[in-house]
Short mmCIF file of C-alpha atoms in Angstrom, two decimals:
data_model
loop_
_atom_site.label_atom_id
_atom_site.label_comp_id
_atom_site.label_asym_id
_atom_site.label_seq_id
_atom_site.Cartn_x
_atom_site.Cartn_y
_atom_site.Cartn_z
CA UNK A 1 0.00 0.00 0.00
CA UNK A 2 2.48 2.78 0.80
CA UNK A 3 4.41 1.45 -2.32
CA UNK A 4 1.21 2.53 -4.09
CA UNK A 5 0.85 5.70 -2.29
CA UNK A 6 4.84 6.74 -3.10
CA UNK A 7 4.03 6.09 -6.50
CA UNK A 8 1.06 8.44 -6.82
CA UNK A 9 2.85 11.32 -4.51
CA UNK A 10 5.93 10.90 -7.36
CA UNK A 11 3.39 10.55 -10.33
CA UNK A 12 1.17 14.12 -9.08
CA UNK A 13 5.01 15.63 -9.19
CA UNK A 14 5.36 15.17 -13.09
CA UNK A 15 1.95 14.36 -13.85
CA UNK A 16 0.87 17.80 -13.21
CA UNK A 17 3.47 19.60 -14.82
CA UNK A 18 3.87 18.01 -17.52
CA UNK A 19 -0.25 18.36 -18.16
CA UNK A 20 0.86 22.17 -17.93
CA UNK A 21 4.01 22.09 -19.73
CA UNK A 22 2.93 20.46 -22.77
CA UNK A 23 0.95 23.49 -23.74
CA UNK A 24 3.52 25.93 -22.92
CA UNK A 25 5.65 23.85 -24.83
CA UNK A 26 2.85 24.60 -27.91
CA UNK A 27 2.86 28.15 -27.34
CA UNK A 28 6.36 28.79 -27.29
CA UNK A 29 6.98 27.31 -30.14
CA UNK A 30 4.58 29.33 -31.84
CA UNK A 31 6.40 33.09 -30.42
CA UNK A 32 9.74 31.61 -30.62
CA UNK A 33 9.54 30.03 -34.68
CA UNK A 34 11.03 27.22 -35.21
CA UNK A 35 14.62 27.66 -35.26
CA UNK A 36 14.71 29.21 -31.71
CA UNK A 37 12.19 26.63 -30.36
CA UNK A 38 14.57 24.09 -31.75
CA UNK A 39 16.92 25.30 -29.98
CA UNK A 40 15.64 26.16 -27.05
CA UNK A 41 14.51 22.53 -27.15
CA UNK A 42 18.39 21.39 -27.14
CA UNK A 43 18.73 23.34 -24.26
CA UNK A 44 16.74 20.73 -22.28
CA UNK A 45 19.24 18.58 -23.82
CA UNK A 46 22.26 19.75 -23.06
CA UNK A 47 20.89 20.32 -19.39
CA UNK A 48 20.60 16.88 -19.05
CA UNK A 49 23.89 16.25 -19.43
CA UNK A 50 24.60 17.22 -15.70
CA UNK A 51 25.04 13.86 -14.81
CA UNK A 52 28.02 13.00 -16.73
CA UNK A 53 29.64 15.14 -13.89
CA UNK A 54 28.37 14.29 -10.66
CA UNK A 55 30.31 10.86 -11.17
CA UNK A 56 27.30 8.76 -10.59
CA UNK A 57 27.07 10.41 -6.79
CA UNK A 58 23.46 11.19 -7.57
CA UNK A 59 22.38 7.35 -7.92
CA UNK A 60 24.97 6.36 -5.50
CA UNK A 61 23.71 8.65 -2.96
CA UNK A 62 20.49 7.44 -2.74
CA UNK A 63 21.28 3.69 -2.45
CA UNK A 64 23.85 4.50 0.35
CA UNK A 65 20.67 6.48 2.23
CA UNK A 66 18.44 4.01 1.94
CA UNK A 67 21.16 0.96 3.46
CA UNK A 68 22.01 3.47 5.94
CA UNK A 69 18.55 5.00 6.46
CA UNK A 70 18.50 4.77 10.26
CA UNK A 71 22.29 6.12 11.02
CA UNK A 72 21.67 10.41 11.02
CA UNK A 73 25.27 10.30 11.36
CA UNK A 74 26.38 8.26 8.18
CA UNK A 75 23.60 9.91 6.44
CA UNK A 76 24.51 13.44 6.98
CA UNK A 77 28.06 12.68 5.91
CA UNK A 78 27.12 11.02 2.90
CA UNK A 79 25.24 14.10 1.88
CA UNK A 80 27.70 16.76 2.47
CA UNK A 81 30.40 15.01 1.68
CA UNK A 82 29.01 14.57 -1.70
CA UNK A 83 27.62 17.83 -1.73
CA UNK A 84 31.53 19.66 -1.30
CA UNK A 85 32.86 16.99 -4.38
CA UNK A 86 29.58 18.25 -6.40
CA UNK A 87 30.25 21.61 -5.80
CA UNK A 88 34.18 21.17 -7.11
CA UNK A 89 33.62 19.57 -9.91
CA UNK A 90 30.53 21.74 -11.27
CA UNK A 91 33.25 23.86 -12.46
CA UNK A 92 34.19 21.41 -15.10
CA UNK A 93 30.86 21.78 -17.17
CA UNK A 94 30.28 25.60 -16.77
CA UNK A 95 34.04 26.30 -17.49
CA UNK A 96 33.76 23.67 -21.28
CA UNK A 97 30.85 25.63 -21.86
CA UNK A 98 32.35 28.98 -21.67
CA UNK A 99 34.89 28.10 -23.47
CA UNK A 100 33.54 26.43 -26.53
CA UNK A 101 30.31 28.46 -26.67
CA UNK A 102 31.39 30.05 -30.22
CA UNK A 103 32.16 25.95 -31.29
CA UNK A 104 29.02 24.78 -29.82
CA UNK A 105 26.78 27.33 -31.77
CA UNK A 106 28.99 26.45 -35.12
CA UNK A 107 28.43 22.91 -34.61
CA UNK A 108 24.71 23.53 -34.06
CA UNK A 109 24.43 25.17 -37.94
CA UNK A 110 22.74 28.14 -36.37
CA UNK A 111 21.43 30.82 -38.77
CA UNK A 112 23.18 34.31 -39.14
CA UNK A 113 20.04 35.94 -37.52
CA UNK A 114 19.96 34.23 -34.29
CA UNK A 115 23.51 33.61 -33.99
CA UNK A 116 23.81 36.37 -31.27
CA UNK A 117 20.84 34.91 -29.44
CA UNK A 118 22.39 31.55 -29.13
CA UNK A 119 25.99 32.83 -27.94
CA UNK A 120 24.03 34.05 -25.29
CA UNK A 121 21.68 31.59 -24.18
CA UNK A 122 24.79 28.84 -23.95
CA UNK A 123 27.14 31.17 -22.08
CA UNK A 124 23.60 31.02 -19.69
CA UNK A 125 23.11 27.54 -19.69
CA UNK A 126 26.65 27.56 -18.46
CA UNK A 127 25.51 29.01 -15.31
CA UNK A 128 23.06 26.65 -15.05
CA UNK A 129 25.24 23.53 -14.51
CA UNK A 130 25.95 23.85 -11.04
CA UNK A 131 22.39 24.72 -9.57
CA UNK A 132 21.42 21.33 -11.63
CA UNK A 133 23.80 19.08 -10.11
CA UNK A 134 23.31 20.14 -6.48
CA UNK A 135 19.62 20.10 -6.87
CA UNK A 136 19.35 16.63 -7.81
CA UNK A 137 21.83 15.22 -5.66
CA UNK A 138 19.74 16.95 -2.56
CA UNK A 139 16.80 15.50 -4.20
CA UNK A 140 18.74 12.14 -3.55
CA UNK A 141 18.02 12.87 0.29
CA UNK A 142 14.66 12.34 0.61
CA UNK A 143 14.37 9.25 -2.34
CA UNK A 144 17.09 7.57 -0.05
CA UNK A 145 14.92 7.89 2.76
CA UNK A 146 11.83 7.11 0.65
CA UNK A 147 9.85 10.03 1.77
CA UNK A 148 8.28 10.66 -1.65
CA UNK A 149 5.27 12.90 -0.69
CA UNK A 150 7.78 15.52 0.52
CA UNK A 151 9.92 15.16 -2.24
CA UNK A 152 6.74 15.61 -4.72
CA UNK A 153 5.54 17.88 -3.71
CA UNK A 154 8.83 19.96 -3.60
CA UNK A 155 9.35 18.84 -7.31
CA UNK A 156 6.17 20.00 -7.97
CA UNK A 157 6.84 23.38 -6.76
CA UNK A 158 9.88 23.46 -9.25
CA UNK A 159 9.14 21.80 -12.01
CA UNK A 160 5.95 24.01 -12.30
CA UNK A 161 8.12 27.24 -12.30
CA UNK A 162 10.56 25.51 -14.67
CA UNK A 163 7.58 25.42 -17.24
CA UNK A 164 6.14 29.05 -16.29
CA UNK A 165 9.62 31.09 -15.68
CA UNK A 166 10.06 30.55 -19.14
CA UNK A 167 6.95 31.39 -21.25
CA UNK A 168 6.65 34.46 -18.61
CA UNK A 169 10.23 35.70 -19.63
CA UNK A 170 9.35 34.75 -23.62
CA UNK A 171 6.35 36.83 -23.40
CA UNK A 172 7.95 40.46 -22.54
CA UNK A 173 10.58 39.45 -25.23
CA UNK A 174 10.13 37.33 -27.81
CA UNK A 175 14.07 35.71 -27.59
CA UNK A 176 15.77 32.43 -26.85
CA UNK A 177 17.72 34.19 -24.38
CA UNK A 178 14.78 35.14 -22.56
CA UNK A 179 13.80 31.50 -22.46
CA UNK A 180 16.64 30.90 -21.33
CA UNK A 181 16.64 32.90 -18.49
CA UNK A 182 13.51 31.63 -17.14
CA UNK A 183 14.56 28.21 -17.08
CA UNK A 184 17.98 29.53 -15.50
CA UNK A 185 15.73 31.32 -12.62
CA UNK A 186 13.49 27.91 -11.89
CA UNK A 187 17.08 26.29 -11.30
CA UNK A 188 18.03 28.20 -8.84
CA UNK A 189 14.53 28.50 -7.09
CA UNK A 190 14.84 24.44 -6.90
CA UNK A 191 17.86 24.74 -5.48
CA UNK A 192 17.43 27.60 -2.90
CA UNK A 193 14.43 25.73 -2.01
CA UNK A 194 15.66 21.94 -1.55
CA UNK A 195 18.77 23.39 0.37
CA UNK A 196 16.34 24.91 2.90
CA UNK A 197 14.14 22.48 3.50
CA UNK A 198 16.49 19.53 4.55
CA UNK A 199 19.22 21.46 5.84
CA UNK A 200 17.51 22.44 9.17
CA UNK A 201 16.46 18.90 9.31
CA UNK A 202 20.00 17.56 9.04
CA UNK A 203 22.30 20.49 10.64
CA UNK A 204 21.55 19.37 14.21
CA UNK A 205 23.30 15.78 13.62
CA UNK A 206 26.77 16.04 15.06
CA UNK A 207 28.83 14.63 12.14
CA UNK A 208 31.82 15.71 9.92
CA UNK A 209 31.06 18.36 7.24
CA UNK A 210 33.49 15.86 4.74
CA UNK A 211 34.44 12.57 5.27
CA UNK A 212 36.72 10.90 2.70
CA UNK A 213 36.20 7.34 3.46
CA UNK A 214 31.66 8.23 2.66
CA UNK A 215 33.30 9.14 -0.47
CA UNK A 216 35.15 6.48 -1.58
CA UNK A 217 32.25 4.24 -0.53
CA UNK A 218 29.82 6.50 -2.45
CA UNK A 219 32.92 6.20 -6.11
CA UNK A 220 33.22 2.41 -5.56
CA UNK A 221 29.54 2.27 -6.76
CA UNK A 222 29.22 5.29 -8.58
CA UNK A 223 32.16 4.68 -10.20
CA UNK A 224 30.63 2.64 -12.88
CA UNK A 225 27.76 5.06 -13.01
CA UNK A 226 29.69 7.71 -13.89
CA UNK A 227 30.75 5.58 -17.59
CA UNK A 228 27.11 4.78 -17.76
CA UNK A 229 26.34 8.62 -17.24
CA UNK A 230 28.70 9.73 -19.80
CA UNK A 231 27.60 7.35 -22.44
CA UNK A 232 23.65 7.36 -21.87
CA UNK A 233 23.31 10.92 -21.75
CA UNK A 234 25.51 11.16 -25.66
CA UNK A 235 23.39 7.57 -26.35
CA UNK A 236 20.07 9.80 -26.14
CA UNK A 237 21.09 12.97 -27.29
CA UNK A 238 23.07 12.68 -29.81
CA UNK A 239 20.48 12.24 -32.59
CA UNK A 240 19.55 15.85 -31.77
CA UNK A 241 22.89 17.41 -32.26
CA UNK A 242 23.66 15.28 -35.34
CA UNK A 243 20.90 16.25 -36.95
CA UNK A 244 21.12 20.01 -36.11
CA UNK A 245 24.79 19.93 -37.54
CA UNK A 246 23.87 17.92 -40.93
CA UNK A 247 20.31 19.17 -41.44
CA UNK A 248 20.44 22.54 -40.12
CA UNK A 249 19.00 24.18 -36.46
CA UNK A 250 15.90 24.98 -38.45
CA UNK A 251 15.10 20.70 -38.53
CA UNK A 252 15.60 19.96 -34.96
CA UNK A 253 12.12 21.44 -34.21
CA UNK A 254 10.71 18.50 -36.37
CA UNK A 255 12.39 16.17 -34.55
CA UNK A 256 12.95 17.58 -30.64
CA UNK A 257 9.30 18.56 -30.25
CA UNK A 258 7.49 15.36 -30.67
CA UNK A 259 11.11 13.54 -28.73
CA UNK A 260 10.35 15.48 -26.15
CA UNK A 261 6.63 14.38 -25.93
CA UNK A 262 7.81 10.79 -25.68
CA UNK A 263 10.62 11.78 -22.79
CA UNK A 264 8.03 13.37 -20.95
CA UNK A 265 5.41 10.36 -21.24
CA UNK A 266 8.81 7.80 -20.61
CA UNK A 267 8.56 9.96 -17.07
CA UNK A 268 6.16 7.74 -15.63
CA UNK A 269 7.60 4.13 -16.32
CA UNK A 270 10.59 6.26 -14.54
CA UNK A 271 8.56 7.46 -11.72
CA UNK A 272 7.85 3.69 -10.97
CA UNK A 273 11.49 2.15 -11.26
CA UNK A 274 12.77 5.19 -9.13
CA UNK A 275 9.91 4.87 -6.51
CA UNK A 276 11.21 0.68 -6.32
CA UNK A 277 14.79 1.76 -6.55
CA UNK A 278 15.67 2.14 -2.68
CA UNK A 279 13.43 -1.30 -1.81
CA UNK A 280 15.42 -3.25 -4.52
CA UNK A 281 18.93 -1.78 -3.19
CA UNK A 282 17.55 -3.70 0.25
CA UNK A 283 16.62 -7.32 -1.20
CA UNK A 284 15.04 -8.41 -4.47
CA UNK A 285 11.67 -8.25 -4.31
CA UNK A 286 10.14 -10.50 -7.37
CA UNK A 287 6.53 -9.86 -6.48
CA UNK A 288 7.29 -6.26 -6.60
CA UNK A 289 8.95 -6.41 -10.24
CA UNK A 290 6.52 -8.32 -11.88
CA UNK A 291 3.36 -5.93 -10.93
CA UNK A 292 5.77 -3.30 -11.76
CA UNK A 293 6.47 -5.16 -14.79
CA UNK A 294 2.62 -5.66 -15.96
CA UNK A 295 1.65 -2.39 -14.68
CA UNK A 296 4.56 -0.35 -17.00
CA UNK A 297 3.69 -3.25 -19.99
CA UNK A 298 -0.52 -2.10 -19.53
CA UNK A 299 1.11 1.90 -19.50
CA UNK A 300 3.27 1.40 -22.56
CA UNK A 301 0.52 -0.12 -24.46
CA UNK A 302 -2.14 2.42 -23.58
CA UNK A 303 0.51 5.23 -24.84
CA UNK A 304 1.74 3.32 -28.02
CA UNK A 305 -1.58 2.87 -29.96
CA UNK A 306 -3.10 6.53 -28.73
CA UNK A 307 -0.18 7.92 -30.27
CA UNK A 308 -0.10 5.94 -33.62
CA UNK A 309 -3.95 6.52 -33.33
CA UNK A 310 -3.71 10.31 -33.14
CA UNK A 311 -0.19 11.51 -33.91
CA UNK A 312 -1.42 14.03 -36.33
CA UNK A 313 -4.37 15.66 -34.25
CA UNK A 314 -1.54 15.79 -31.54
CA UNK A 315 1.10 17.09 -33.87
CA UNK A 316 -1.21 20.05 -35.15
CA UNK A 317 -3.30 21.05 -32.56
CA UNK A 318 -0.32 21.50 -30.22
CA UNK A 319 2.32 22.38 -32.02
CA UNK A 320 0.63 24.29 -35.10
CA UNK A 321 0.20 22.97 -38.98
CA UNK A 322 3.90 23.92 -39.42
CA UNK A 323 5.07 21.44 -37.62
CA UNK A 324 3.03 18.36 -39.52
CA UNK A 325 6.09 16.88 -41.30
CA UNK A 326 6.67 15.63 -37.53
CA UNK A 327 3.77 13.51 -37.75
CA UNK A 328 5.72 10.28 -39.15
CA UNK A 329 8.48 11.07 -36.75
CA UNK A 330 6.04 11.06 -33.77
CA UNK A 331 4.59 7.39 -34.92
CA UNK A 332 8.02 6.17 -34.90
CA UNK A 333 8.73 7.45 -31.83
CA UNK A 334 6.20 5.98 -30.02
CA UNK A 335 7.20 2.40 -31.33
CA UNK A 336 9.90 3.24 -29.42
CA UNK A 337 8.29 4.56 -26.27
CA UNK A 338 6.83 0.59 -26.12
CA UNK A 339 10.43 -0.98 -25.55
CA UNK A 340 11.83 2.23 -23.75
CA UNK A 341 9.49 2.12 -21.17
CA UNK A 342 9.50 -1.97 -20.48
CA UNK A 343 13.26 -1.73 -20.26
CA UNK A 344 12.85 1.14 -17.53
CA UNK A 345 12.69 -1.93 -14.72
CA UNK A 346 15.50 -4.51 -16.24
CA UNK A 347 17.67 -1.39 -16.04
CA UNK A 348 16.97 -0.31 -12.22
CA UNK A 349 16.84 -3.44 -11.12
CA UNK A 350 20.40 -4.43 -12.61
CA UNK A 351 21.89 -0.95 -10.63
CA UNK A 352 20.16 -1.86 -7.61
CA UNK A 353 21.64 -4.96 -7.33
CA UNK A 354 24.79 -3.50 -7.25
CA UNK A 355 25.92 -4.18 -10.83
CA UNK A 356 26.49 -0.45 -11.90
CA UNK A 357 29.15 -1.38 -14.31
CA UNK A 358 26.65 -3.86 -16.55
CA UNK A 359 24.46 -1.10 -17.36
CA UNK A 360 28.54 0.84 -18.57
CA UNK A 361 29.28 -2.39 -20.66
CA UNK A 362 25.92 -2.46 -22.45
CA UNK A 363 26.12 1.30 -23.80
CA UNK A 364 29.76 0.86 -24.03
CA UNK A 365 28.90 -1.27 -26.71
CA UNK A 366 26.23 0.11 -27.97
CA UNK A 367 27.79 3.68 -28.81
CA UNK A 368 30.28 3.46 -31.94
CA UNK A 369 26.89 1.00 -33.96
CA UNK A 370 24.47 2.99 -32.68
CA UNK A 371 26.35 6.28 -34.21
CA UNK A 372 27.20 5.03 -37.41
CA UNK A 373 23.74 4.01 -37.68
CA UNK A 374 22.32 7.29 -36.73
CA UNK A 375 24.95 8.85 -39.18
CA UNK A 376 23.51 7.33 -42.61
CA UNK A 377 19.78 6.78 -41.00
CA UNK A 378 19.99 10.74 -40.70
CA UNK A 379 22.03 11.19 -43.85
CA UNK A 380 18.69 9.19 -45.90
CA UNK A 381 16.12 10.00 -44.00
CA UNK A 382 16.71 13.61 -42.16
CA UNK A 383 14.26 13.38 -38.85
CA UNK A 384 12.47 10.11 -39.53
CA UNK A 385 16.07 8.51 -39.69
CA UNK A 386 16.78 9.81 -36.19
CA UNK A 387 13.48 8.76 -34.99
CA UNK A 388 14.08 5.08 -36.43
CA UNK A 389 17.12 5.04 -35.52
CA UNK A 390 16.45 5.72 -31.83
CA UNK A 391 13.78 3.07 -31.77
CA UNK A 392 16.05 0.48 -33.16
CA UNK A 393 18.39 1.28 -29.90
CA UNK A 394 16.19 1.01 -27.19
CA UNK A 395 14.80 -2.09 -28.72
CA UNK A 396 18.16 -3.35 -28.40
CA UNK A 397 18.42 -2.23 -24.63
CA UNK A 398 14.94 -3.71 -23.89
CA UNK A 399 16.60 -7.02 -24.82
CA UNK A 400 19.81 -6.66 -23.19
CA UNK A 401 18.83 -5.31 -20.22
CA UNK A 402 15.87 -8.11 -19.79
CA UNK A 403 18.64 -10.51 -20.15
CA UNK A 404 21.24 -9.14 -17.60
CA UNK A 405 18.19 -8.88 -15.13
CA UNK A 406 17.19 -12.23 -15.98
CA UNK A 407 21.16 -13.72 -15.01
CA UNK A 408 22.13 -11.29 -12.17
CA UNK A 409 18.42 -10.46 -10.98
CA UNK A 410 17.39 -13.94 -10.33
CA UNK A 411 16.45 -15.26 -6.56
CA UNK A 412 19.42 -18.05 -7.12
CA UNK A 413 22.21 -15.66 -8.54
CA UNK A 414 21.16 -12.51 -6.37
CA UNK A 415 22.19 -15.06 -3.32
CA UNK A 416 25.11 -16.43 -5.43
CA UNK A 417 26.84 -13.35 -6.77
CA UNK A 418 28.90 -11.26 -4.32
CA UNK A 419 27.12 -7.57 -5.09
CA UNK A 420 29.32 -4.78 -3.83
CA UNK A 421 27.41 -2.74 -0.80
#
């Protein structure tokens, strides 16, 4: 039951947003046109690459907090010890950004007229890095310690400014820059806020401020994460930035708008592995994985054929009639969205049992095929070849990641197999 209950406390936390953001999402595309959207679209994307940097600590973190749940003291240290590292190597992204901002906007085949507007908005994003990575890792708190209706409703709170900010700042000018800024401002309002609320909780516990040995325990797991956050991140993104550089910014819209409607409806398989995450760290539960298992398959199925049903009624009501070449592209997305979203388990399930560095083997080997294929997929086919190409790769995770569950996950091998905790 309170399984049940975490689950719809971490569903109302996207859930809601996302029923607002979607039509923000529609109108900003139609005041921003569809280079800037496009863009503004990649800036999601390049956001998400935060975790490459926190070294898997984010992941890590919460495992750690949920074996050492009942220890204040261990807990605290984890947190802040983690927290210092975070805060050191945040530098790394926001200073690679600044740097390369004039190589980043080449690479993205940006037009002469919004050339200026893009400088700007990177050099932003930038700044941007560091709130992101503390945020989440402080989010990593309360999933540790499985207190999910606090932690929804506190993601709630941000990720509804993170879709308001925005369309607030585009609407007194009309600019990517001014998008950007928005989304900049509901970064650090997550932050600011998080920090607050569970550091008057924690600052009573009498504990060290850094402890090296919490952090070592924290790498020897996250370690491997830290591959797998590197690769995954470039496994899922790169389609965009391939495309913008062959095709041209002005494409990306056709292809990051209706991506970004299947990210945002992959949330909820997510919201279900993440919610099971800490109890599978603990022991594996098979009852628990296979409703998880039929509940995601009954999801994924529900969201499949609505999509192929009414991709273009979705495609032009929200977006606008410019944007109907994406209809094909959204069809073969959601072919996609099936497997991504029944692989969501296999793949939690694998970390929680401790075996981090499967999940770095799998898109280890999955990167150099999966580029070439996206390189003459996109080359033939502009946007429909990324969109095909994408769904032929997390096909191939489905499968690979059922298997690796199916030899490490088992009740005889999870007794047999020495897991590193």
């Amino acid at each position: 039951m309170k399984f049940l209950k975490d689950i719809s406390w971490n569903s109302a936390a996207y859930i809601i947003p996302m029923l607002l953001a979607l039509p923000i999402l529609g109108i900003l595309a139609r005041h921003l046109g569809v280079e800037r959207f496009g863009l503004f679209m990649l800036i999601f994307t390049i956001f998400g690459y935060a975790s490459i940097f926190d070294l898997g600590f984010s992941r890590a973190l919460v495992r750690c907090i949920s074996i050492s749940r009942e220890n204040d003291k261990d807990v605290k240290e984890y947190l802040f010890s983690s927290s210092f590292l975070i805060s050191f190597l945040a530098v790394l992204p926001l200073s690679v950004l600044i740097m390369f901002s004039e190589e980043i906007v080449t690479l993205l085949n940006v037009s002469k007229a919004n050339l200026d507007d893009a400088r700007s908005s990177i050099l932003l994003v930038a700044i941007g890095f560091p709130l992101l990575m503390l945020t989440t890792l402080w989010y990593g708190y309360l999933e540790g310690k499985e207190r999910f209706k606090e932690l929804s409703i506190i993601k709630l709170i941000n990720s509804t400014a993170l879709s308001v900010l925005p369309l607030i700042c585009v609407l007194y000018e009309q600019s990517l820059e001014y998008a950007v800024i928005g989304l900049l401002a509901a970064r650090a309002i997550s932050l600011i806020i998080i920090v607050s609320y569970i550091f008057s909780e924690v600052n009573n516990v009498k504990s060290r401020y850094f402890n090296l040995g919490k952090v070592r325990e924290l790498l020897s797991y996250g370690g491997w994460l830290t591959l797998t956050n590197l690769i995954s991140p470039l496994l899922s993104t790169i389609d965009r930035f391939l495309l913008s550089s062959m095709s041209g910014a002005s494409k990306v819209a056709f292809y990051t708008a209706p991506s970004e409607l299947i990210n945002r409806l992959l949330i909820l398989p997510g919201i279900i592995t993440r919610t099971a995450f800490p109890r599978l760290a603990r022991s594996n539960d098979f009852e628990l994985k296979k409703k998880i298992r039929i509940g995601i398959g009954i999801l994924m199925t529900l969201f499949t054929f609505t999509i192929l049903i009414l991709s273009e009624l979705i495609i032009t009501v929200w977006l606008g009639s410019e944007y109907s070449e994406s209809v094909y592209t959204l069809r073969i997305l959601a072919i996609g969205l099936f497997f991504a979203g029944l692989s969501r388990l296999p793949y939690m399930a694998v970390q929680a049992a401790g075996h981090s560095k499967v999940a770095a083997y799998i898109h280890l080997a999955e990167l150099i095929p999966y580029m070439l294929l996206l390189y003459f997929l996109v080359k033939e086919y502009s946007f429909n070849g990324a969109a095909i190409a994408w769904t032929i790769r997390v096909f191939v995770d489905f499968l690979l990641f059922t298997l690796c569950e199916n030899y490490f996950c088992s009740n005889k091998k999870y007794s047999e197999i020495t897991v590193e905790r």
